[in-house]
Coordinates of C-alpha atoms and ligand atoms in Angstrom, one line a residue:
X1 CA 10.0 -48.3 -27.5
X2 CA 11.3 -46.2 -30.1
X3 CA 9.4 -43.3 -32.4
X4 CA 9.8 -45.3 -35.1
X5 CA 8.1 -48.7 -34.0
X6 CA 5.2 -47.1 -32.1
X7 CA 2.1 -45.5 -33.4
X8 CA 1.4 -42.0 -33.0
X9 CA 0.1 -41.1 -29.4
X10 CA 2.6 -43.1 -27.8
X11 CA 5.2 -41.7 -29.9
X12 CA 4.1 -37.9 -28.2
X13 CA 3.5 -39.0 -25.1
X14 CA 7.2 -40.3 -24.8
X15 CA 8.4 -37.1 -26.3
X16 CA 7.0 -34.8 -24.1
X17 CA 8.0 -37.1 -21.4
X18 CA 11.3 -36.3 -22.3
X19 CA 11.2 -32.7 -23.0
X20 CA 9.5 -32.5 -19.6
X21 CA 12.7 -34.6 -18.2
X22 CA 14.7 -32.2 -19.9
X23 CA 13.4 -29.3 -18.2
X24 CA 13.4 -30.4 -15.5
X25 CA 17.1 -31.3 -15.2
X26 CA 17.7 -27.6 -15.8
X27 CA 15.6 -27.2 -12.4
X28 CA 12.1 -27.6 -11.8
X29 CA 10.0 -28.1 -8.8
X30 CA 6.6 -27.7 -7.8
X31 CA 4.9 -27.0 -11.1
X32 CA 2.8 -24.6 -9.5
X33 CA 5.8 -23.2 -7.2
X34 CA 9.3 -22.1 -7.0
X35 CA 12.6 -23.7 -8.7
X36 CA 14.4 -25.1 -6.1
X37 CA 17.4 -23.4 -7.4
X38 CA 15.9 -20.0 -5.6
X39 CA 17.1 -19.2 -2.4
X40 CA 15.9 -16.4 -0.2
X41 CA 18.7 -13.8 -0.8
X42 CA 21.2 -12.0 1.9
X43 CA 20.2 -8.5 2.5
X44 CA 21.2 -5.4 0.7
X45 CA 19.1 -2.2 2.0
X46 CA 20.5 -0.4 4.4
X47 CA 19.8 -1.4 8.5
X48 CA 18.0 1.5 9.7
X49 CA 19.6 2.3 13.1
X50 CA 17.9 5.6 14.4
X51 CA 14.7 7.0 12.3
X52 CA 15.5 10.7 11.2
X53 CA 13.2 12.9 13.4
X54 CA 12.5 15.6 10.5
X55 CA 9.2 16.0 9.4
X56 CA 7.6 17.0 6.3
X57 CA 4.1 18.0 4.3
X58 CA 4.6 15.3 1.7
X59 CA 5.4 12.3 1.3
X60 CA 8.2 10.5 -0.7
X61 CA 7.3 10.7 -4.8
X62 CA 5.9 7.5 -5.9
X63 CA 8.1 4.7 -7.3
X64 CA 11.1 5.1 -4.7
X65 CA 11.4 4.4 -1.0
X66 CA 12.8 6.8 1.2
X67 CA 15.8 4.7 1.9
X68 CA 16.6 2.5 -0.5
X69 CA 20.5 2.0 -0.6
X70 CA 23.5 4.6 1.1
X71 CA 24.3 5.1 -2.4
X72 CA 21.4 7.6 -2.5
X73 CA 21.8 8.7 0.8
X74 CA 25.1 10.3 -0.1
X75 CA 23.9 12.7 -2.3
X76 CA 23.9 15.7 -0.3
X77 CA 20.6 16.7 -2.1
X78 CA 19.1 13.6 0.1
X79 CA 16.2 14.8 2.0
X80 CA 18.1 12.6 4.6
X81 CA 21.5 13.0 3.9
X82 CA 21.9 14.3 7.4
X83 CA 21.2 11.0 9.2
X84 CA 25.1 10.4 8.0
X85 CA 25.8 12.5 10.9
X86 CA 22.6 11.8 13.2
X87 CA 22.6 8.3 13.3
X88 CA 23.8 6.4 10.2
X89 CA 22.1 3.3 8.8
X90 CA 24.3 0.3 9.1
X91 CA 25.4 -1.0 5.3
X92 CA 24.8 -4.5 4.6
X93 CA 26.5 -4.3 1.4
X94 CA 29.8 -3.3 2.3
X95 CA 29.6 -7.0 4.3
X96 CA 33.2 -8.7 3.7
X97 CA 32.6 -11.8 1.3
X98 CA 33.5 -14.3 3.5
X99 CA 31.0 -12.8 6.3
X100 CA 28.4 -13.0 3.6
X101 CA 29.2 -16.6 2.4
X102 CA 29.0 -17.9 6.1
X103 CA 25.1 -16.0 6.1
X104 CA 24.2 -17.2 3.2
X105 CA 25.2 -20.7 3.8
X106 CA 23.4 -20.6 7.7
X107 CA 20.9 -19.2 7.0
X108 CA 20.0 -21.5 4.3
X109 CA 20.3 -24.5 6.8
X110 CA 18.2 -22.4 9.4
X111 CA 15.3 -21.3 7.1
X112 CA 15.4 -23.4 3.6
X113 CA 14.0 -21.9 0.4
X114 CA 10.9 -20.3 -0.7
X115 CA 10.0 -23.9 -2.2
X116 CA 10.8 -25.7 0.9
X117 CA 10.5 -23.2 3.8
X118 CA 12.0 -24.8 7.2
X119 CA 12.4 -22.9 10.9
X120 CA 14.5 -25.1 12.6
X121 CA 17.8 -25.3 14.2
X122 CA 20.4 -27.7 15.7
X123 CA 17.9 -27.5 19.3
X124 CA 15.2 -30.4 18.7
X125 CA 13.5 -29.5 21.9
X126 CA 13.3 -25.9 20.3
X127 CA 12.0 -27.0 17.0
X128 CA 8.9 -28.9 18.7
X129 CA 7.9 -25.9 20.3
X130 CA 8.8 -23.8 16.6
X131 CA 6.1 -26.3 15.4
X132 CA 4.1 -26.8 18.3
X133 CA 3.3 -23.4 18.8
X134 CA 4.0 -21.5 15.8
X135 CA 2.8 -24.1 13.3
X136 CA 6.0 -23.8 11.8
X137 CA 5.9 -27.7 9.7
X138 CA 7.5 -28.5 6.7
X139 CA 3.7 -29.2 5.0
X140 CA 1.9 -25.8 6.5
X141 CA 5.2 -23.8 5.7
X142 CA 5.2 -25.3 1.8
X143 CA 1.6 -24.5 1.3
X144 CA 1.8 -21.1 3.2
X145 CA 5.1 -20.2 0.8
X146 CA 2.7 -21.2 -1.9
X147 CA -0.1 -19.3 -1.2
X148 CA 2.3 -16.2 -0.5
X149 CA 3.6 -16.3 -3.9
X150 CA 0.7 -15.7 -5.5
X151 CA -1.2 -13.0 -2.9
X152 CA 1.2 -11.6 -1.0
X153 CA 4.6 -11.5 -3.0
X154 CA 4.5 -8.8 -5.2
X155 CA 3.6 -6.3 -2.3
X156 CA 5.6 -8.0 0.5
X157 CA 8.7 -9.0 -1.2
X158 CA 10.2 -12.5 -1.6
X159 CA 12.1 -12.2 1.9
X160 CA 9.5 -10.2 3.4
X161 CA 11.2 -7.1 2.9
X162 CA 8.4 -5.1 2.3
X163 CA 10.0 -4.2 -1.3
X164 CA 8.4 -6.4 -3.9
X165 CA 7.7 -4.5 -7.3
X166 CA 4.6 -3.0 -6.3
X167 CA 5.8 -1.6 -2.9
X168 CA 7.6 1.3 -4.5
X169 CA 4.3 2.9 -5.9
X170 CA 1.9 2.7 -2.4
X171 CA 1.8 4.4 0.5
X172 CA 1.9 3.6 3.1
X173 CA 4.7 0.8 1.9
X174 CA 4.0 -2.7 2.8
X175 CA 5.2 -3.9 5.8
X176 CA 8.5 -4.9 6.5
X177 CA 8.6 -8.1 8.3
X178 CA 12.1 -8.0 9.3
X179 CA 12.3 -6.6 12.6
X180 CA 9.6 -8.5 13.8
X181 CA 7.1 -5.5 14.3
X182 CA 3.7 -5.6 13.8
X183 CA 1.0 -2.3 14.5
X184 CA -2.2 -3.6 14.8
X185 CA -2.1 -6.2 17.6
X186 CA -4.2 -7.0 20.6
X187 CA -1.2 -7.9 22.6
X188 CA 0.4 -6.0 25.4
X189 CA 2.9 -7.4 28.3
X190 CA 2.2 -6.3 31.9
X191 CA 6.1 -5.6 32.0
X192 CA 6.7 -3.5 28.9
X193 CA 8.5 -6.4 27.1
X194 CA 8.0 -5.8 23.0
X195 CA 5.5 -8.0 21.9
X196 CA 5.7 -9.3 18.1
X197 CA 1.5 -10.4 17.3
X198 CA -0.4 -13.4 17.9
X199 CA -1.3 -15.5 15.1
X200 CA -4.9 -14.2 15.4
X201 CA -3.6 -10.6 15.2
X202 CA -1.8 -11.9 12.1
X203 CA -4.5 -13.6 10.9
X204 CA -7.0 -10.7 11.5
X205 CA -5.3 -8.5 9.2
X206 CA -5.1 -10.4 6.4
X207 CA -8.6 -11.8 6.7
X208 CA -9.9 -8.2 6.5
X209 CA -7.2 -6.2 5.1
X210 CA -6.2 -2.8 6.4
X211 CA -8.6 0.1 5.7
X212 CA -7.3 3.3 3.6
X213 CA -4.3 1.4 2.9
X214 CA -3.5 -0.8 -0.6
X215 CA -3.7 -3.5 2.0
X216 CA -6.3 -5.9 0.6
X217 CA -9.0 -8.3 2.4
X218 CA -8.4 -11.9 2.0
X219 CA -11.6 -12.8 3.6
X220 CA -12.4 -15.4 1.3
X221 CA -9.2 -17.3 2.3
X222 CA -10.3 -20.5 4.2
X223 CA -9.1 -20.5 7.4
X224 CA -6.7 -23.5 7.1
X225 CA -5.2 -21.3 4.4
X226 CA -4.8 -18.2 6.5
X227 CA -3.3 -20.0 8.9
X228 CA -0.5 -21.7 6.7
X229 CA 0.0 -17.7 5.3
X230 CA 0.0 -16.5 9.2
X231 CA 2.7 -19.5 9.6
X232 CA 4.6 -18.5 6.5
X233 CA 4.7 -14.7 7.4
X234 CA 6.0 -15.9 10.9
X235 CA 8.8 -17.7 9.3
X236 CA 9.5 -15.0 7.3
X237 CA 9.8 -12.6 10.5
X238 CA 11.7 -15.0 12.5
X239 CA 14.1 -15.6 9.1
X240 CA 14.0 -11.7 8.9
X241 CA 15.0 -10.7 12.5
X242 CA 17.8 -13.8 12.5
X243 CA 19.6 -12.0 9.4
X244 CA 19.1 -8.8 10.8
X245 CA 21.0 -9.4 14.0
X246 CA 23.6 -11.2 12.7
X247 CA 23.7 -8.7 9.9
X248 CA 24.5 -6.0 13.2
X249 CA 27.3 -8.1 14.3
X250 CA 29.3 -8.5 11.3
X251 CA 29.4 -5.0 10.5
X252 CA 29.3 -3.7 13.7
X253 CA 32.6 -5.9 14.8
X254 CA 34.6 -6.6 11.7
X255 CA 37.3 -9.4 11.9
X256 CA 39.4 -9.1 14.5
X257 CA 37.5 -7.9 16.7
X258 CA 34.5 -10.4 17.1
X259 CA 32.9 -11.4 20.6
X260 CA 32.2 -14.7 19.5
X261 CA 34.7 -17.5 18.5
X262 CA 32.3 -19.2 15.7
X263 CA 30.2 -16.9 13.2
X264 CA 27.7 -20.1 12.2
X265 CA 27.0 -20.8 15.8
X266 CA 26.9 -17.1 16.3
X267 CA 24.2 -16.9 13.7
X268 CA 22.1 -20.0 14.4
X269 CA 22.2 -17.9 18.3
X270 CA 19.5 -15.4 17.0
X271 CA 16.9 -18.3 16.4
X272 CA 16.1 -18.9 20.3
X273 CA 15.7 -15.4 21.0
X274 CA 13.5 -14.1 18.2
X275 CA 11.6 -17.3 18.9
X276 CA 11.3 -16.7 22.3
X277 CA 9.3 -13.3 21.3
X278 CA 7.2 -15.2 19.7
X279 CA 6.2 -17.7 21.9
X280 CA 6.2 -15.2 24.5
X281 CA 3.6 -13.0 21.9
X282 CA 1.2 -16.4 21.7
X283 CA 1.0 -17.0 25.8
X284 CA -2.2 -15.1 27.3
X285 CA -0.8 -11.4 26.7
X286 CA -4.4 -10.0 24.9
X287 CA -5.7 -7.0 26.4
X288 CA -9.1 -7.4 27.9
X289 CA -10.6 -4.2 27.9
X290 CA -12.0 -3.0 31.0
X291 CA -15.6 -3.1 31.2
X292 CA -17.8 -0.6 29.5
X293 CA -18.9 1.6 32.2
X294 CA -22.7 1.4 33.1
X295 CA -23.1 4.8 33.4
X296 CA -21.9 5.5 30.0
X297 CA -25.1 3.4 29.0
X298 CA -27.2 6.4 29.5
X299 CA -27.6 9.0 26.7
X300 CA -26.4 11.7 29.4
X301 CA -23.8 9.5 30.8
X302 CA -22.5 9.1 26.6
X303 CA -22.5 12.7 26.2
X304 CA -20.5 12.8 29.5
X305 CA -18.3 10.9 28.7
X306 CA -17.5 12.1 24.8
X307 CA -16.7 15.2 26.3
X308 CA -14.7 13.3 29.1
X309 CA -12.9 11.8 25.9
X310 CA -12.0 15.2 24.3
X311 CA -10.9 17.3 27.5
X312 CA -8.5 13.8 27.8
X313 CA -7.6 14.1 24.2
X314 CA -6.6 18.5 24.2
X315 CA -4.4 17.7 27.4
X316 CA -0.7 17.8 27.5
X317 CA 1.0 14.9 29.4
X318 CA 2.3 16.8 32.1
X319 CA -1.4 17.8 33.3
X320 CA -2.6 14.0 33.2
X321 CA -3.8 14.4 29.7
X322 CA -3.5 12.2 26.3
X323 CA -1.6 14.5 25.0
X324 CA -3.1 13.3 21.8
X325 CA -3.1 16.6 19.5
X326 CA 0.5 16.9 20.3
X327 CA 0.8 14.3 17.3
X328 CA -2.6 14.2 15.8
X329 CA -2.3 18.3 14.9
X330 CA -5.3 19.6 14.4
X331 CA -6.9 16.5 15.1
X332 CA -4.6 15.0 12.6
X333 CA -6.3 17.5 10.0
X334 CA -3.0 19.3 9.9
X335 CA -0.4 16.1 10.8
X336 CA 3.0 16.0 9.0
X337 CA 4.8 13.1 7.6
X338 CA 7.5 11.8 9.4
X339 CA 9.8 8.6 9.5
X340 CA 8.7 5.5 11.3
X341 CA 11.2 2.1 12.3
X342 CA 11.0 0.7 9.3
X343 CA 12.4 4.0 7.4
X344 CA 9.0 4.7 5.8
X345 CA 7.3 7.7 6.2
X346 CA 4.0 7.6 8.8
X347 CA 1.6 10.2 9.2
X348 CA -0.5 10.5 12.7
X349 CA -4.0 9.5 11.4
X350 CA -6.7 12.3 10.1
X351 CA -8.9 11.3 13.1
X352 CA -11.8 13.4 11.6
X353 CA -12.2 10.8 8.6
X354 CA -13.4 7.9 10.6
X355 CA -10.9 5.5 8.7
X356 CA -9.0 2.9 10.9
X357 CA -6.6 1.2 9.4
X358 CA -6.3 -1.4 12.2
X359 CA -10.1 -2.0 12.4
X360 CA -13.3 0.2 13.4
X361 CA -14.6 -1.9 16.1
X362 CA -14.4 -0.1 19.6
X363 CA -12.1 -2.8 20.7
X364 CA -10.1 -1.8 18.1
X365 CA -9.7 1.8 19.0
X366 CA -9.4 0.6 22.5
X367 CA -6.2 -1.7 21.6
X368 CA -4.7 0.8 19.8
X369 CA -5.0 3.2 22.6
X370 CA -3.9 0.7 25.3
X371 CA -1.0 -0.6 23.3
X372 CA -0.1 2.3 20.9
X373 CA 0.8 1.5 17.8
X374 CA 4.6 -0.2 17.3
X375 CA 6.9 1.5 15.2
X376 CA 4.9 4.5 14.5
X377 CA 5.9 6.3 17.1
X378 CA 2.9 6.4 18.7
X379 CA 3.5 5.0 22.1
X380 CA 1.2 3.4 25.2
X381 CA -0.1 6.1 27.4
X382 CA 0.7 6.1 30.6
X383 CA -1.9 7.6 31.8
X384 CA -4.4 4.9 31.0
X385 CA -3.4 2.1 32.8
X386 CA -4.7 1.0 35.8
X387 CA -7.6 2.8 36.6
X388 CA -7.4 5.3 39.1
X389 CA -9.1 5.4 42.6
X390 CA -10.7 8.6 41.5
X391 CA -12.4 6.9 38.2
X392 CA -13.8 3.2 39.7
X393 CA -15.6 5.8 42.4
X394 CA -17.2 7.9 39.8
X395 CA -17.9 4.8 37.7
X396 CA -15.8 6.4 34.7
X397 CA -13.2 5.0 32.7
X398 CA -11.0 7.5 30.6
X399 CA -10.0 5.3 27.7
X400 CA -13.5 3.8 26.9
X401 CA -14.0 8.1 27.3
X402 CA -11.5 8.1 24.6
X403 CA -13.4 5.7 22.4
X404 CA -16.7 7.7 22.7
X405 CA -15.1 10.8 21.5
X406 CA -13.5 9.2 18.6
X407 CA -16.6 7.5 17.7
X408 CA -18.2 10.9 17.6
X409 CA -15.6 13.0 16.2
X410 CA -15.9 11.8 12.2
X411 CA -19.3 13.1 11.8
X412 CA -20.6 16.7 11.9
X413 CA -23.9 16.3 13.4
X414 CA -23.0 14.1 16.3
X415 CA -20.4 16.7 17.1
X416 CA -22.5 19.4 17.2
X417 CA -25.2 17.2 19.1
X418 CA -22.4 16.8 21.8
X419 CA -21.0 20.2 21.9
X420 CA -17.8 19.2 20.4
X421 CA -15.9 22.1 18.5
X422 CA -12.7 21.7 16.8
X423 CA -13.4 24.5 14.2
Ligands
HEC501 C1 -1.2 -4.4 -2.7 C2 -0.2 -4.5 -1.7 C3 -0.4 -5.6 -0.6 C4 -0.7 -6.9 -0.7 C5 -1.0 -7.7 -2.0 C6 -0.6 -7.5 0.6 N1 -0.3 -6.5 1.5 FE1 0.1 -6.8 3.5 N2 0.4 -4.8 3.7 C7 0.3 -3.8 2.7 C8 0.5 -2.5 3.3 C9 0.6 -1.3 2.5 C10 0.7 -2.7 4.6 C11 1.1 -1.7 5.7 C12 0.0 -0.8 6.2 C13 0.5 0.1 7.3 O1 1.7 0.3 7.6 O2 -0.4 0.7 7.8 C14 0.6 -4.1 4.9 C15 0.8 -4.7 6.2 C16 0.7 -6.0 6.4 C17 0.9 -6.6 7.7 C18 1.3 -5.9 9.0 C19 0.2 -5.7 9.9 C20 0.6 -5.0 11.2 O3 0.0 -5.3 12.2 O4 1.6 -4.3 11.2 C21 0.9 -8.0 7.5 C22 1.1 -9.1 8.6 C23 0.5 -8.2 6.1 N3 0.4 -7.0 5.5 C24 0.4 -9.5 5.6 C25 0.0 -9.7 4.2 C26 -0.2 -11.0 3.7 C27 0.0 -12.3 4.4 C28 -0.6 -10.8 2.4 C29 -1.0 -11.9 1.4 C30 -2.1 -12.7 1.8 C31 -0.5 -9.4 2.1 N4 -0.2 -8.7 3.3 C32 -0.8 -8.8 0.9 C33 0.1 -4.1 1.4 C34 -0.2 -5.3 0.8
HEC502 C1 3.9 10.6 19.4 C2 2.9 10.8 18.4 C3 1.4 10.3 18.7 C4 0.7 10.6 19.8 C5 1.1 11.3 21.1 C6 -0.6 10.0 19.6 N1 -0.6 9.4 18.4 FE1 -2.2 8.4 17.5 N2 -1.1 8.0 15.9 C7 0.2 8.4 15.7 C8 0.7 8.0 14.4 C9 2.0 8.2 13.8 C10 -0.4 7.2 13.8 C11 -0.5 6.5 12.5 C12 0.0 5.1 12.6 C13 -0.1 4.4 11.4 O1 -1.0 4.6 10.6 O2 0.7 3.5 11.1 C14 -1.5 7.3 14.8 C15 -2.7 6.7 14.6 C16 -3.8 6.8 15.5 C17 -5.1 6.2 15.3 C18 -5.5 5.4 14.1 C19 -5.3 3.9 14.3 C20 -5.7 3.1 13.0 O3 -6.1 2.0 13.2 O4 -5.6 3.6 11.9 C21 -5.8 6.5 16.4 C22 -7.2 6.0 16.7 C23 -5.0 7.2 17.3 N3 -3.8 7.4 16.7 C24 -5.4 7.7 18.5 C25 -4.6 8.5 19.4 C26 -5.1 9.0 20.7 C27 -6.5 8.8 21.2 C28 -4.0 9.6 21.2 C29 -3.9 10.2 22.6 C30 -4.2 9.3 23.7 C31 -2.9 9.5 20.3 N4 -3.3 8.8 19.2 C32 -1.6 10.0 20.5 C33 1.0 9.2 16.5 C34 0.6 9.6 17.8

């Protein structure tokens, strides 16, 4: 059929059939998605290697990140120009060309593109459990990909770098997924092994959001959708963490002096063991609290133990204590800024405002205790864990003595109710 012989509405539908063609030659794919000409890109910000331990009242201005490239970090006006000498961030963009051509092409193989996401490497066996446990399919990773795009993008960045457009202006900055560390998580391993989060923990977050940050709630997400996002940000961390390590080799043995005879097989290496964290972080670790003591029940065994909670709370490590206002200054009234893993800036919460970021539940406050909060430099107490002989035979418990205290600490009248003074 040609323009000429046909009537009208054929003669358009044909055309736009062609224009359509046409369009898509130059490279179309999902209408609703990605071209397939987009891959995820090789990394360019600096690899922080030891957080600069100075501290300050403010935070950086809005619109940059403290770190963004070791351009800026050379000007000796830097506020953190002397990490050059402390502990230098590692460079990704002085990577050789070749070293960055053999990345780009791996990594490509190991993790697809943002249209069509893939975890897998040359290990079948592997790959079953990549999808078996970490619901890492082609069809969940497509949708979550999709669904990313148009939530979580502009915050998270397309790699999950924590650096998309709007990331510059909020703080706290969105999270990083790179290195595979996640705060609020109800995880913990008996033997002190890092934990990444379980897909709940994942899931949790972006189902409610994260209070007093630009963190939204998605809680009208289905859950089939949250979990092909939760899927999705997991490929993203595993993609992350893979890059990163490999990223650390190259620069930190140029050629010549490799350990490893074959750079691809050296880079498809790092899938195993950041998937191995991760199946590790889905098998059984969630902390059960301990029970909530009986005698706490009471309204004189509360007020015991909320003052319990804040003698534990004042006292320095070395006396048993929580050492808790070593950080939380003033009861985090009075708290500085200082630099977290990621490079950001992290300030130890104003515990007086009652604003959780991780969630208000007592089990929250309780995991957060237990655990301590990854990254932030707020680490799991020793002192908590396991209950002393002294405690099960007074029927006391000092971290749900903890929670009470915090519970009370927010609101004026409560305090005063329980003789708390921090005036
Ligand atoms: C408006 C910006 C914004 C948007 C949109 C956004 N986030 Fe976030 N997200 C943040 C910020 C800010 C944080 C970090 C808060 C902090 O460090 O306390 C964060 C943290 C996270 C974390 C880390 C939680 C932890 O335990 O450390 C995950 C996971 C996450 N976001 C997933 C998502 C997903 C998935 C979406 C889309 C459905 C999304 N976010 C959309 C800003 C955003
Ligand atoms: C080494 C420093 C440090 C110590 C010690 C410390 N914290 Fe923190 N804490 C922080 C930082 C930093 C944050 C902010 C984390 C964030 O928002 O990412 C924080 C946040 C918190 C939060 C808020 C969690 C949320 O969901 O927003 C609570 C609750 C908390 N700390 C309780 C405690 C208690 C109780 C102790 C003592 C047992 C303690 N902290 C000891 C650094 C510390």
């Amino acid at each position: 059929m040609t323009c000429a012989s046909g009537s009208r509405k054929e003669c358009a539908t044909w055309l736009s059939a062609v224009v359509l063609l046409a369009a898509c030659s130059a490279g179309c794919g999902d209408p609703d998605g990605y071209s397939p000409e987009l891959r995820y890109p090789v990394r360019t910000d600096p690899i922080i290697v030891k957080p600069p331990t100075t501290e300050t009242a403010v935070p950086d201005r809005p619109g940059v990140l403290p770190i963004m490239n070791m351009l800026a970090l050379n000007a000796p006006n830097h506020p953190l120009h002397s990490m050059l000498k402390d502990g230098p961030p590692l460079d990704p963009s002085v990577l050789a060309p070749n070293d960055r051509a053999v990345l780009q092409t791996t990594m490509d193989e190991l993790f697809g593109t943002p249209l069509v996401p893939r975890t897998a490497g040359p290990d079948a066996e592997f790959n079953l459990r990549l999808r078996e446990e970490l619901d890492q399919t082609d069809a969940k990773l497509a949708t979550g990909s999709l669904l990313y795009r148009q939530h979580c993008l502009h915050c998270h960045g397309l790699a999950g770098d924590g650096r998309g457009p709007t990331a510059f202006w909020i703080n706290p900055h969105p999270r990083d997924y790179r290195p595979g560390l996640y705060k609020f998580i109800s995880i913990s391993d008996p033997q002190g092994r890092e934990m990444r989060a379980s897909k709940e923990d994942l899931a949790r977050t972006v189902r409610r959001g994260l209070d007093g940050t630009a963190m939204p709630a998605f809680s009208t997400l289905s859950d089939e959708e949250l979990s092909a996002i939760t899927a999705y940000v997991i490929h993203l961390s595993i993609r992350g963490e893979v890059e990163l390590n490999s990223m650390k080799n190259f620069l930190t043995f140029p050629a010549g002096q490799r350990t490893w005879d074959n750079d691809k097989e050296m880079i498809q290496s790092w899938l195993p063991t950041s998937g191995d964290n991760w199946f590790s972080s889905q098998q059984g670790a969630v902390v059960t609290p301990k029970p909530y003591p009986k005698a706490y029940e009471s309204e004189e065994g509360f007020a015991q133990s909320v003052k319990d909670g804040w003698d534990i709370f004042k006292t320095p490590g070395d006396k048993q204590g929580g050492d808790c206002l070593k950080c939380h200054t003033d009861y985090g009234r009075k708290a500085q800024f200082r630099y977290d893993a990621w490079g950001t800036m992290v300030r130890p919460a104003d515990l007086t405002l009652g604003v959780y970021r991780g969630g208000r539940r007592p089990i929250d406050l309780y995991w957060r205790i237990h655990n301590g909060i990854a990254g932030s430099g707020m680490v799991r107490s020793p002192h908590f864990q396991p209950t002393t002989k002294d405690e099960i035979a007074s029927g006391k418990d000092r971290l749900w003595s903890l929670v009470n205290f915090l519970q009370v600490l927010p609101y004026p009248a409560m305090r005063e109710k329980y003789g708390i003074k921090i005036d």
